[in-house]
PDB file of C-alpha atoms in Angstrom:
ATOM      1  CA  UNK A1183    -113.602-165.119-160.837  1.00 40.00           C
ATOM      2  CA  UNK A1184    -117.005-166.196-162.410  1.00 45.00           C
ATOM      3  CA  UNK A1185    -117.624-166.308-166.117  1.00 41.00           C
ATOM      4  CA  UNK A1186    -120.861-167.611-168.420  1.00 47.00           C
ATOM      5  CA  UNK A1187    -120.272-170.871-170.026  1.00 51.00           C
ATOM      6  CA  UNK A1188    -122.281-172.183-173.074  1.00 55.00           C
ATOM      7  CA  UNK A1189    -120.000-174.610-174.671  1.00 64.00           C
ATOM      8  CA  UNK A1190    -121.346-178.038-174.372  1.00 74.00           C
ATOM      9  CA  UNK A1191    -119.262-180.378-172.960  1.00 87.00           C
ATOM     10  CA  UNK A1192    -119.182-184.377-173.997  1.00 90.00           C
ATOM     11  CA  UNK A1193    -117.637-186.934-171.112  1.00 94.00           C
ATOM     12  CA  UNK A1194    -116.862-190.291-172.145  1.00 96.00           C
ATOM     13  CA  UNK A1195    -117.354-192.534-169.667  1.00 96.00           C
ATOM     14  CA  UNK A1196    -114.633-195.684-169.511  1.00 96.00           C
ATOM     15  CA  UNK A1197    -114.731-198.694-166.698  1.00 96.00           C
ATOM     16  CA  UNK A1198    -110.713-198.825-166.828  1.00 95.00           C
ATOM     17  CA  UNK A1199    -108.329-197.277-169.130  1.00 95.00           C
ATOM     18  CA  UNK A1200    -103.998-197.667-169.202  1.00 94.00           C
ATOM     19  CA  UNK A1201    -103.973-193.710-168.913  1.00 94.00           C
ATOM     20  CA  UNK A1202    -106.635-191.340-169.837  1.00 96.00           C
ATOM     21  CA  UNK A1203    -104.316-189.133-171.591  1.00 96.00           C
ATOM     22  CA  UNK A1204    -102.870-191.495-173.411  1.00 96.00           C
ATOM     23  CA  UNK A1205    -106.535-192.620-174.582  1.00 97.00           C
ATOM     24  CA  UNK A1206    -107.770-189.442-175.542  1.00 97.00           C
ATOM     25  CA  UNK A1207    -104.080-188.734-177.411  1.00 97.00           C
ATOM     26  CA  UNK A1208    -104.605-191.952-179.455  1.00 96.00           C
ATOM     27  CA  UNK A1209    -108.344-190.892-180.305  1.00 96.00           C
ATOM     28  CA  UNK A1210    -107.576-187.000-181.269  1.00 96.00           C
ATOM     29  CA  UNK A1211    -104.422-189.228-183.394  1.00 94.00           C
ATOM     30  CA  UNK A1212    -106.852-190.916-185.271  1.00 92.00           C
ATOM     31  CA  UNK A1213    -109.856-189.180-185.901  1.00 86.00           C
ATOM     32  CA  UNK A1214    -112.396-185.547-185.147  1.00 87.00           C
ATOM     33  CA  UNK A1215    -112.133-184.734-181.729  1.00 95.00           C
ATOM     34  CA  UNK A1216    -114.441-181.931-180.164  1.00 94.00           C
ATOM     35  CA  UNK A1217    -112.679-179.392-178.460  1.00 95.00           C
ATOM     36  CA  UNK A1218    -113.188-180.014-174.475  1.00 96.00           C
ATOM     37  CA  UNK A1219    -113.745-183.975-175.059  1.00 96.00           C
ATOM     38  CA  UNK A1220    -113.214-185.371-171.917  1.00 97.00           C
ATOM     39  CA  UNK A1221    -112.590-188.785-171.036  1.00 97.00           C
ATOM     40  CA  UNK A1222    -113.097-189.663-167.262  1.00 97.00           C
ATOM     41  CA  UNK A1223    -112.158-193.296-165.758  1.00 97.00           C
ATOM     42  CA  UNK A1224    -113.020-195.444-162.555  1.00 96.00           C
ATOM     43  CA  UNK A1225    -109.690-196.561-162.706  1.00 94.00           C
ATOM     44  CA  UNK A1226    -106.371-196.165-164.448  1.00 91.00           C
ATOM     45  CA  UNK A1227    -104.175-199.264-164.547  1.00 86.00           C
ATOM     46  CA  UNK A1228    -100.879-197.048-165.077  1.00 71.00           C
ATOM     47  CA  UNK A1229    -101.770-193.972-164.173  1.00 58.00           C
ATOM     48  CA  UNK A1230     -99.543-190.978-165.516  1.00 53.00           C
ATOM     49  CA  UNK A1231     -97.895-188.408-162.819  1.00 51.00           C
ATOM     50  CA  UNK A1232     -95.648-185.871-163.124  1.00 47.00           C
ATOM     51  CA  UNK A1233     -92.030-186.736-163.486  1.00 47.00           C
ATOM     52  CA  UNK A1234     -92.761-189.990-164.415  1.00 50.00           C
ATOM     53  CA  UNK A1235     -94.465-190.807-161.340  1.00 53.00           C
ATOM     54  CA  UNK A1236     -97.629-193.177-161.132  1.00 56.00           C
ATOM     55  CA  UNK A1237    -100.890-192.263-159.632  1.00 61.00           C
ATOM     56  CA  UNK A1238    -102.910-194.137-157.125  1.00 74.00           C
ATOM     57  CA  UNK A1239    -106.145-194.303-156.887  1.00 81.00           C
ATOM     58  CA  UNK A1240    -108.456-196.611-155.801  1.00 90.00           C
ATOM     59  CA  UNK A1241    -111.565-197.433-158.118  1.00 90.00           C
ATOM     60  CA  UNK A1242    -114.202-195.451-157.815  1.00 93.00           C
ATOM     61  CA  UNK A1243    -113.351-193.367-155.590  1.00 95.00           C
ATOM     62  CA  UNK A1244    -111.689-190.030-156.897  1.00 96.00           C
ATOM     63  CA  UNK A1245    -111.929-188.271-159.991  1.00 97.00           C
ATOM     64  CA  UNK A1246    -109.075-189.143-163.245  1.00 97.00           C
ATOM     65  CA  UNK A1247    -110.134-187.764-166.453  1.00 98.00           C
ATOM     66  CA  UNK A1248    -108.426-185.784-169.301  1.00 98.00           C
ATOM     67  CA  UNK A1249    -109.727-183.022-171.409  1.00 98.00           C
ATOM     68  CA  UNK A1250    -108.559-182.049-174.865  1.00 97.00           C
ATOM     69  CA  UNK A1251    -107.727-178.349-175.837  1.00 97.00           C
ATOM     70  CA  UNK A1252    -106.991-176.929-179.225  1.00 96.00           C
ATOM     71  CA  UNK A1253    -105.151-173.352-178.598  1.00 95.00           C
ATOM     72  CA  UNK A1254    -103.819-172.893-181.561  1.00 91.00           C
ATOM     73  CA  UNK A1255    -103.370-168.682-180.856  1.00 89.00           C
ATOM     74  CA  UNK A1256    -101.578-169.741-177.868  1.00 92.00           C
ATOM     75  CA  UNK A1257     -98.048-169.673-178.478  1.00 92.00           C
ATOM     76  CA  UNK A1258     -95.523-172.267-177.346  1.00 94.00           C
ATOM     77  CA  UNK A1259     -93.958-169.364-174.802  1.00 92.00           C
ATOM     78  CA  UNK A1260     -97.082-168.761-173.001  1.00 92.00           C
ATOM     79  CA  UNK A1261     -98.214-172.249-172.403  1.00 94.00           C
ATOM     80  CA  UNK A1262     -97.616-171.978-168.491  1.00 95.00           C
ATOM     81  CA  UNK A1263    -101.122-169.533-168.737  1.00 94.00           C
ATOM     82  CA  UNK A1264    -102.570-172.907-169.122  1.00 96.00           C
ATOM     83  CA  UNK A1265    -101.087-174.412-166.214  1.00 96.00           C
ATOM     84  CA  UNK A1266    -102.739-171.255-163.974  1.00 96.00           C
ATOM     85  CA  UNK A1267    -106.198-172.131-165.588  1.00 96.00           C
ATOM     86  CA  UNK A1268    -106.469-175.623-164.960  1.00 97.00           C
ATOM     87  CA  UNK A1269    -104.612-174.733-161.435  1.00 97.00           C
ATOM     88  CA  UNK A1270    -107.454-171.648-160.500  1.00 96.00           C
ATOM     89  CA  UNK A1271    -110.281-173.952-162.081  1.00 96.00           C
ATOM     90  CA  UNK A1272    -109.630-176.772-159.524  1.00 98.00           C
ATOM     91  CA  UNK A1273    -108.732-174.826-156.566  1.00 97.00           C
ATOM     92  CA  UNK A1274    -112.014-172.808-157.177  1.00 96.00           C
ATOM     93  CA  UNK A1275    -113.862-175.947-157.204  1.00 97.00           C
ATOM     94  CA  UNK A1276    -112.321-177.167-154.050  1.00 98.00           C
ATOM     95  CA  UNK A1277    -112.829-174.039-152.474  1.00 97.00           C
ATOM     96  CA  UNK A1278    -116.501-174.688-152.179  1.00 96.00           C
ATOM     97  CA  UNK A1279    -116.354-177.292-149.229  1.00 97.00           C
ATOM     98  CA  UNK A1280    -113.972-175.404-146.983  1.00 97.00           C
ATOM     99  CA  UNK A1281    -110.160-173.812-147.075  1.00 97.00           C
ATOM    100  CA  UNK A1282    -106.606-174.533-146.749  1.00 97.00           C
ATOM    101  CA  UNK A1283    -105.659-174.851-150.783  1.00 98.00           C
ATOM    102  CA  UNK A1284    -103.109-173.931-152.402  1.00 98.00           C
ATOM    103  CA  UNK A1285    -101.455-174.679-156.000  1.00 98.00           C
ATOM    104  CA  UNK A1286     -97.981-175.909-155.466  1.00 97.00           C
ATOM    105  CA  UNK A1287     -95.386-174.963-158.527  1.00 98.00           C
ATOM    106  CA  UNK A1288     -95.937-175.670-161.248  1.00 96.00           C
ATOM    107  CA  UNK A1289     -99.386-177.950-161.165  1.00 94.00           C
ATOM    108  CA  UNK A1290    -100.003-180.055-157.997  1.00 96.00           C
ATOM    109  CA  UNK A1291    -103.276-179.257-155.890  1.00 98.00           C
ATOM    110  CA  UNK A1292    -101.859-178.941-151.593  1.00 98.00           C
ATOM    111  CA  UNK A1293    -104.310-178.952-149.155  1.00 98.00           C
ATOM    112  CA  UNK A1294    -101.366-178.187-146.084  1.00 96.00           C
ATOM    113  CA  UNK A1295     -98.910-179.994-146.423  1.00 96.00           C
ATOM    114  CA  UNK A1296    -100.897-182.949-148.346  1.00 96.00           C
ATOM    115  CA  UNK A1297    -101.197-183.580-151.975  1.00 96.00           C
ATOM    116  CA  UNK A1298    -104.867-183.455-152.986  1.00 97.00           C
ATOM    117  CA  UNK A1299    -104.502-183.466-157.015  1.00 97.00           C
ATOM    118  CA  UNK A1300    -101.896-183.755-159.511  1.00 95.00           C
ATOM    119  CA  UNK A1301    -102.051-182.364-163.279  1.00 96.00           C
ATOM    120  CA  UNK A1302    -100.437-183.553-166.788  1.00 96.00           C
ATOM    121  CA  UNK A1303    -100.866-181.434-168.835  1.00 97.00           C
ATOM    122  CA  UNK A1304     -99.331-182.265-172.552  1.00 97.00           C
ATOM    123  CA  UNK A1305     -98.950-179.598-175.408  1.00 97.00           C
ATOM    124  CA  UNK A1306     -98.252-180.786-179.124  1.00 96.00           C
ATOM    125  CA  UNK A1307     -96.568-178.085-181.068  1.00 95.00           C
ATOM    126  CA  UNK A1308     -96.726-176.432-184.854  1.00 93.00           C
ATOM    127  CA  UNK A1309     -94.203-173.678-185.324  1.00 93.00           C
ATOM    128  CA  UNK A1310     -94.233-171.812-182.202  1.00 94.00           C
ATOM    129  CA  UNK A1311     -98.137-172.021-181.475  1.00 95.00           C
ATOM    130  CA  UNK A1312     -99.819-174.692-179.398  1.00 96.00           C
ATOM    131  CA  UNK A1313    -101.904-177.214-181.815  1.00 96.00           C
ATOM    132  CA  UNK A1314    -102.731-179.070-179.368  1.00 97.00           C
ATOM    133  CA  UNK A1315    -103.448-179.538-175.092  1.00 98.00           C
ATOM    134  CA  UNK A1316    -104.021-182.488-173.127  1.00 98.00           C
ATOM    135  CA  UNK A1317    -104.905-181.906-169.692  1.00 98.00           C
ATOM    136  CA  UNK A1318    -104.815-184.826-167.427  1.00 97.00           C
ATOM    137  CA  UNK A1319    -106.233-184.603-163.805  1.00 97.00           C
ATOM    138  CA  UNK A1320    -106.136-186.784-161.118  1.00 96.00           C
ATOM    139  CA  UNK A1321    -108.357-185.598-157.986  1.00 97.00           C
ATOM    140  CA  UNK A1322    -108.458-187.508-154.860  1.00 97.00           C
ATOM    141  CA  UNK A1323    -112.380-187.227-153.598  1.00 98.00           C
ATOM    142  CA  UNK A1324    -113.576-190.403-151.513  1.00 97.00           C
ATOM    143  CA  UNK A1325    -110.359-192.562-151.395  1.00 95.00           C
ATOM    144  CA  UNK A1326    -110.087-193.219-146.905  1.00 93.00           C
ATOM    145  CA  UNK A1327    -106.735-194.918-147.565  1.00 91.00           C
ATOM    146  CA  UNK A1328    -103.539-194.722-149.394  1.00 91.00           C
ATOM    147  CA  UNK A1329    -101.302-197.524-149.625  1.00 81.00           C
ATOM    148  CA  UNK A1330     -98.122-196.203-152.141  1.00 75.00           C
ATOM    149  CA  UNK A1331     -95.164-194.743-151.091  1.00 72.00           C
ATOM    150  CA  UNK A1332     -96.374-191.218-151.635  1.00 75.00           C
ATOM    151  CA  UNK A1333     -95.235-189.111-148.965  1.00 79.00           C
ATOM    152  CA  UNK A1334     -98.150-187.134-148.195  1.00 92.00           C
ATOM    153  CA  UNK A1335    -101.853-187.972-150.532  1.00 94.00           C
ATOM    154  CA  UNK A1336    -104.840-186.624-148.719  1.00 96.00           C
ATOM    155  CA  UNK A1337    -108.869-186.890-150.193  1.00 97.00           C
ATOM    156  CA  UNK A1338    -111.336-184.264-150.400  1.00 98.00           C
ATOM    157  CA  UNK A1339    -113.534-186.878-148.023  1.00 97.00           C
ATOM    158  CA  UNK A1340    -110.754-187.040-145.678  1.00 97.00           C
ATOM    159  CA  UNK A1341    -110.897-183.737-145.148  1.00 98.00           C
ATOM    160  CA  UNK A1342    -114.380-182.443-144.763  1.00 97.00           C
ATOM    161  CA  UNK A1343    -115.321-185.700-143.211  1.00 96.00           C
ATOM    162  CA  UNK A1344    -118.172-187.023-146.057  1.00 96.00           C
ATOM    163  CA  UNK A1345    -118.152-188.338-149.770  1.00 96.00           C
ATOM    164  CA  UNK A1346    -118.790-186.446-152.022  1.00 96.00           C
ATOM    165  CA  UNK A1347    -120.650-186.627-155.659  1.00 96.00           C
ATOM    166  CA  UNK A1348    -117.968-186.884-158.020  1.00 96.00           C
ATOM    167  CA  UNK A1349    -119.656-186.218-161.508  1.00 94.00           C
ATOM    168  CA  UNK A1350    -120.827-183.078-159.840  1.00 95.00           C
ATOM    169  CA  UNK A1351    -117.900-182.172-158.788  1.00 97.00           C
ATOM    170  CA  UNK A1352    -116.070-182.568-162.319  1.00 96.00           C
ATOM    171  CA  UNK A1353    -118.848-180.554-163.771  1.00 94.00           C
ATOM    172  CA  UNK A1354    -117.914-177.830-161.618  1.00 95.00           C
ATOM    173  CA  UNK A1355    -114.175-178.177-162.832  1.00 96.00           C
ATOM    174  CA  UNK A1356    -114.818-178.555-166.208  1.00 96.00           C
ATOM    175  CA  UNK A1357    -117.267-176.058-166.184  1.00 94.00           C
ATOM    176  CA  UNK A1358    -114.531-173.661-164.976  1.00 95.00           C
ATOM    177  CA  UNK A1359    -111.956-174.354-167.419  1.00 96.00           C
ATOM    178  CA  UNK A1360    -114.078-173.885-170.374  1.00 94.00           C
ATOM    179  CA  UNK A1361    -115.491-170.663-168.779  1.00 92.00           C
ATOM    180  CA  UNK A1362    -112.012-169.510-168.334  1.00 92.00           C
ATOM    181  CA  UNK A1363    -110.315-170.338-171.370  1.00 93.00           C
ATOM    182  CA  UNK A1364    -113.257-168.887-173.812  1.00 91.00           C
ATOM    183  CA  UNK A1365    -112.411-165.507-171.581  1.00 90.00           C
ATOM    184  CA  UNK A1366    -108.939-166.100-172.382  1.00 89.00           C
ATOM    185  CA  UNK A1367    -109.583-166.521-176.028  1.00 86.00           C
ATOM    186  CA  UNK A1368    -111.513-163.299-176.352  1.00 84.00           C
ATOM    187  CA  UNK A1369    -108.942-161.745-174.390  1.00 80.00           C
ATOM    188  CA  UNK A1370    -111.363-159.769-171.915  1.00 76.00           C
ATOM    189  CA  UNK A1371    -109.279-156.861-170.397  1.00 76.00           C
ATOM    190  CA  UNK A1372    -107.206-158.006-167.751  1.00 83.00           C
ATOM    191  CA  UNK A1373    -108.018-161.724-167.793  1.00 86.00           C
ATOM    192  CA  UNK A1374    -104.585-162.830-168.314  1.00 85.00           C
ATOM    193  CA  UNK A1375    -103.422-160.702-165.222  1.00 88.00           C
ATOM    194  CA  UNK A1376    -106.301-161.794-162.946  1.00 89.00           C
ATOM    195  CA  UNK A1377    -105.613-165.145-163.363  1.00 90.00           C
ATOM    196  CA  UNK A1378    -101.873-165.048-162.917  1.00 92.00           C
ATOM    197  CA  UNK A1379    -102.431-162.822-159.135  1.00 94.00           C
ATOM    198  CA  UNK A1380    -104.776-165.449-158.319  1.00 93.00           C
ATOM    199  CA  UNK A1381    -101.857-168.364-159.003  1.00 96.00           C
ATOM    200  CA  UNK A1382     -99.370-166.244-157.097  1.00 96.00           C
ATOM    201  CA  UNK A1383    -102.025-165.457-154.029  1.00 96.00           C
ATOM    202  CA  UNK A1384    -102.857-168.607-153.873  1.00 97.00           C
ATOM    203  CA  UNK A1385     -99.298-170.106-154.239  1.00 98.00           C
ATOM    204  CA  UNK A1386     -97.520-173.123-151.769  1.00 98.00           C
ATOM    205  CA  UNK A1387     -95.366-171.672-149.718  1.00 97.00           C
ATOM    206  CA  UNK A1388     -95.463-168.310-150.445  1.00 97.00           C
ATOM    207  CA  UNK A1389     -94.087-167.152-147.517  1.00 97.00           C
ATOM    208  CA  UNK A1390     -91.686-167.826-145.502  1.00 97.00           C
ATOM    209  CA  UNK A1391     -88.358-169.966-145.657  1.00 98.00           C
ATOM    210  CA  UNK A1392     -88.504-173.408-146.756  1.00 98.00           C
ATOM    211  CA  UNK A1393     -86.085-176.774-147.733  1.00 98.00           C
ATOM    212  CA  UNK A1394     -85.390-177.500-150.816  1.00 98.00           C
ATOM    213  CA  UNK A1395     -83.117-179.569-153.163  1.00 98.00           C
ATOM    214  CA  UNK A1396     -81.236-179.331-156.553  1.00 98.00           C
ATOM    215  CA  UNK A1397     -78.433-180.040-158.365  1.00 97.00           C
ATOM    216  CA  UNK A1398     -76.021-178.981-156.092  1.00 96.00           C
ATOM    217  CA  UNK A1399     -78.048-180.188-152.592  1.00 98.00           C
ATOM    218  CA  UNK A1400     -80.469-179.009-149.842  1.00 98.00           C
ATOM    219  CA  UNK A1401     -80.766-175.233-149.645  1.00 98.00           C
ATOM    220  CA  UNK A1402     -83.181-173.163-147.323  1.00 98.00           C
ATOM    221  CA  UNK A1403     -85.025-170.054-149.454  1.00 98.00           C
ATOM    222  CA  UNK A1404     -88.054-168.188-149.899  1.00 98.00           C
ATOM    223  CA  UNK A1405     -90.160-167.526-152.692  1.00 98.00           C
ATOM    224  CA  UNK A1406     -89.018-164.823-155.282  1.00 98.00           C
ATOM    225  CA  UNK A1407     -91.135-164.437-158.180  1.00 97.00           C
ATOM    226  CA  UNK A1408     -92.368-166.651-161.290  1.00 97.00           C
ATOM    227  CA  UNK A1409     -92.025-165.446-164.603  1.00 94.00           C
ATOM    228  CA  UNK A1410     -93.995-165.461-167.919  1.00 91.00           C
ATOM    229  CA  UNK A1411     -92.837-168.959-168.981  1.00 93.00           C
ATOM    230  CA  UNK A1412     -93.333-170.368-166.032  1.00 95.00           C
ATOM    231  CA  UNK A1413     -89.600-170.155-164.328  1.00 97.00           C
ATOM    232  CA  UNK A1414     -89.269-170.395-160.462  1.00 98.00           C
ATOM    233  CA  UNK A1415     -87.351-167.818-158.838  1.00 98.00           C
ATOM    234  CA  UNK A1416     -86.308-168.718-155.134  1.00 98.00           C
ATOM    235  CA  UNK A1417     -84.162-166.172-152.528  1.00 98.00           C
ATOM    236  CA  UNK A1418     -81.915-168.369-150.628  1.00 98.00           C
ATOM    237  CA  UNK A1419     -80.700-167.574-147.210  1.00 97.00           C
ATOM    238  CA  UNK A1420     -77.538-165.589-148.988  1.00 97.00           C
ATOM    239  CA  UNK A1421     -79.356-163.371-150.754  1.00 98.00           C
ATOM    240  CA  UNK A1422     -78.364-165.498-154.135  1.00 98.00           C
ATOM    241  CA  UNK A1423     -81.422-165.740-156.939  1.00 98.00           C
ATOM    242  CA  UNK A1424     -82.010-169.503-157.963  1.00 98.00           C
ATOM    243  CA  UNK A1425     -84.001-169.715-161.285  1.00 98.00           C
ATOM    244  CA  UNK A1426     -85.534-172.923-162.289  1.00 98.00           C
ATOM    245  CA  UNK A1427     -87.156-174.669-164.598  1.00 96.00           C
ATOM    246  CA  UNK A1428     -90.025-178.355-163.817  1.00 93.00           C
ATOM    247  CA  UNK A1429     -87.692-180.916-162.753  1.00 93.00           C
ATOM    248  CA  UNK A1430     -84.967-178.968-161.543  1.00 97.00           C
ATOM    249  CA  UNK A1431     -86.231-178.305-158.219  1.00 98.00           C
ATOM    250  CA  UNK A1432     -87.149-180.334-155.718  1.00 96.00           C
ATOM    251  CA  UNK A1433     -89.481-178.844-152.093  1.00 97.00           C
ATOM    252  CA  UNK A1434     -88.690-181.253-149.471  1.00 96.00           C
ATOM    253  CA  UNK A1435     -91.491-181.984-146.665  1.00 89.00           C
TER     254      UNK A1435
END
């Protein structure tokens, strides 16, 4: 889905930062930040992931930069629409160089089996609304080789077979998530919708059944549905309904 975008967008450009979330959180702590200031890095020294995790990345090579949004209208209930923005923005901008992507619940970029991108996104709350939205990205572009203990990283390069501009490439992301949330914000007719089929289409293992882990162990099941607020529902091989929440669930590869 294409939109017009006019906002101007300002990228800070840092040599090496601890996290570029946490930079851009200590600047909007202590001063005017524009909305859609985004900080972009050659290289993160601890590197924020979900669940704690680290990210690597080798510098120069892939794309780690954080955004700032301010949607205050947006209440705390509905903050997983964010999540399929930033989600739809990169996969459209992958989507370019060839297929195969797919958004893995709730924010991690697949490409297969293979983990191209990871997202942090972190809201600050007044009341119920949203006052504040830090979206943290880290895109795997030109990196050849992976050295953690990440099961399964894979780069854009590594998969079309050629580097890639990466400033171009973050324009075209960026570019997408402003265009997208200014649609959202005016609330054109059926926006909201559009964007959640294209999550769901578009959706990691969406078919079919698959391993998984909680609480209580390993489980086979199929996707089932995800709600408003961002719940997973999964149909295990019983028939049962498993709801569940980030962190609760675990899909084993």
């Amino acid at each position: 889905m294409k939109f017009p975008q006019t906002t101007p967008i300002k990228i800070e450009k840092l040599a090496e930062t601890i996290s570029t979330n946490e930079y851009l959180a200590e600047q909007c702590a202590h001063g005017n930040v524009e909305e859609f200031h985004t900080v972009f890095t050659e290289f993160q020294t601890s590197g924020k992931g979900q669940r704690g995790n680290s990210w690597e990345s080798e510098a120069g090579k892939n794309l780690l930069f954080s955004t700032v949004l301010y949607p205050t209208t947006l209440e705390a209930k509905q903050q997983f629409n964010l999540s399929i923005l930033v989600t739809g923005s990169i996969l459209d901008a992958l989507e370019q160089f060839t297929e195969g992507f797919s958004i893995k619940w709730p924010n991690d970029i697949y490409w297969k089996d293979k983990k191209i991108a990871g997202i942090l996104i972190e809201n600050i709350l007044e009341g119920k609304y949203i006052s504040q939205c830090i979206i943290g990205i880290g895109l795997n572009v030109n990196q050849k080789e992976f050295h953690s203990s990440a099961p399964n990283p894979v780069s854009l390069a590594q998969i079309i077979g050629e580097e890639l501009n990466r400033e171009e490439l973050l324009e075209r992301i960026l570019h997408n998530i402003v265009a997208g949330y200014r649609a959202m914000e005016k609330n054109y007719p059926g926006i909201q919708e559009a964007l959640r089929l294209l999550y769901l289409l578009k959706l990691y293992r969406r078919h079919g059944f698959y391993p998984y882990q909680d609480k209580q162990g390993q489980f086979m099941a199929e996707f089932y549905q995800i709600d408003s607020d961002g719940h997973l529902y999964l149909k295990d091989e019983e028939g049962n309904i498993r709801k569940y929440a980030f962190k609760e669930v675990t899909y084993l590869l």
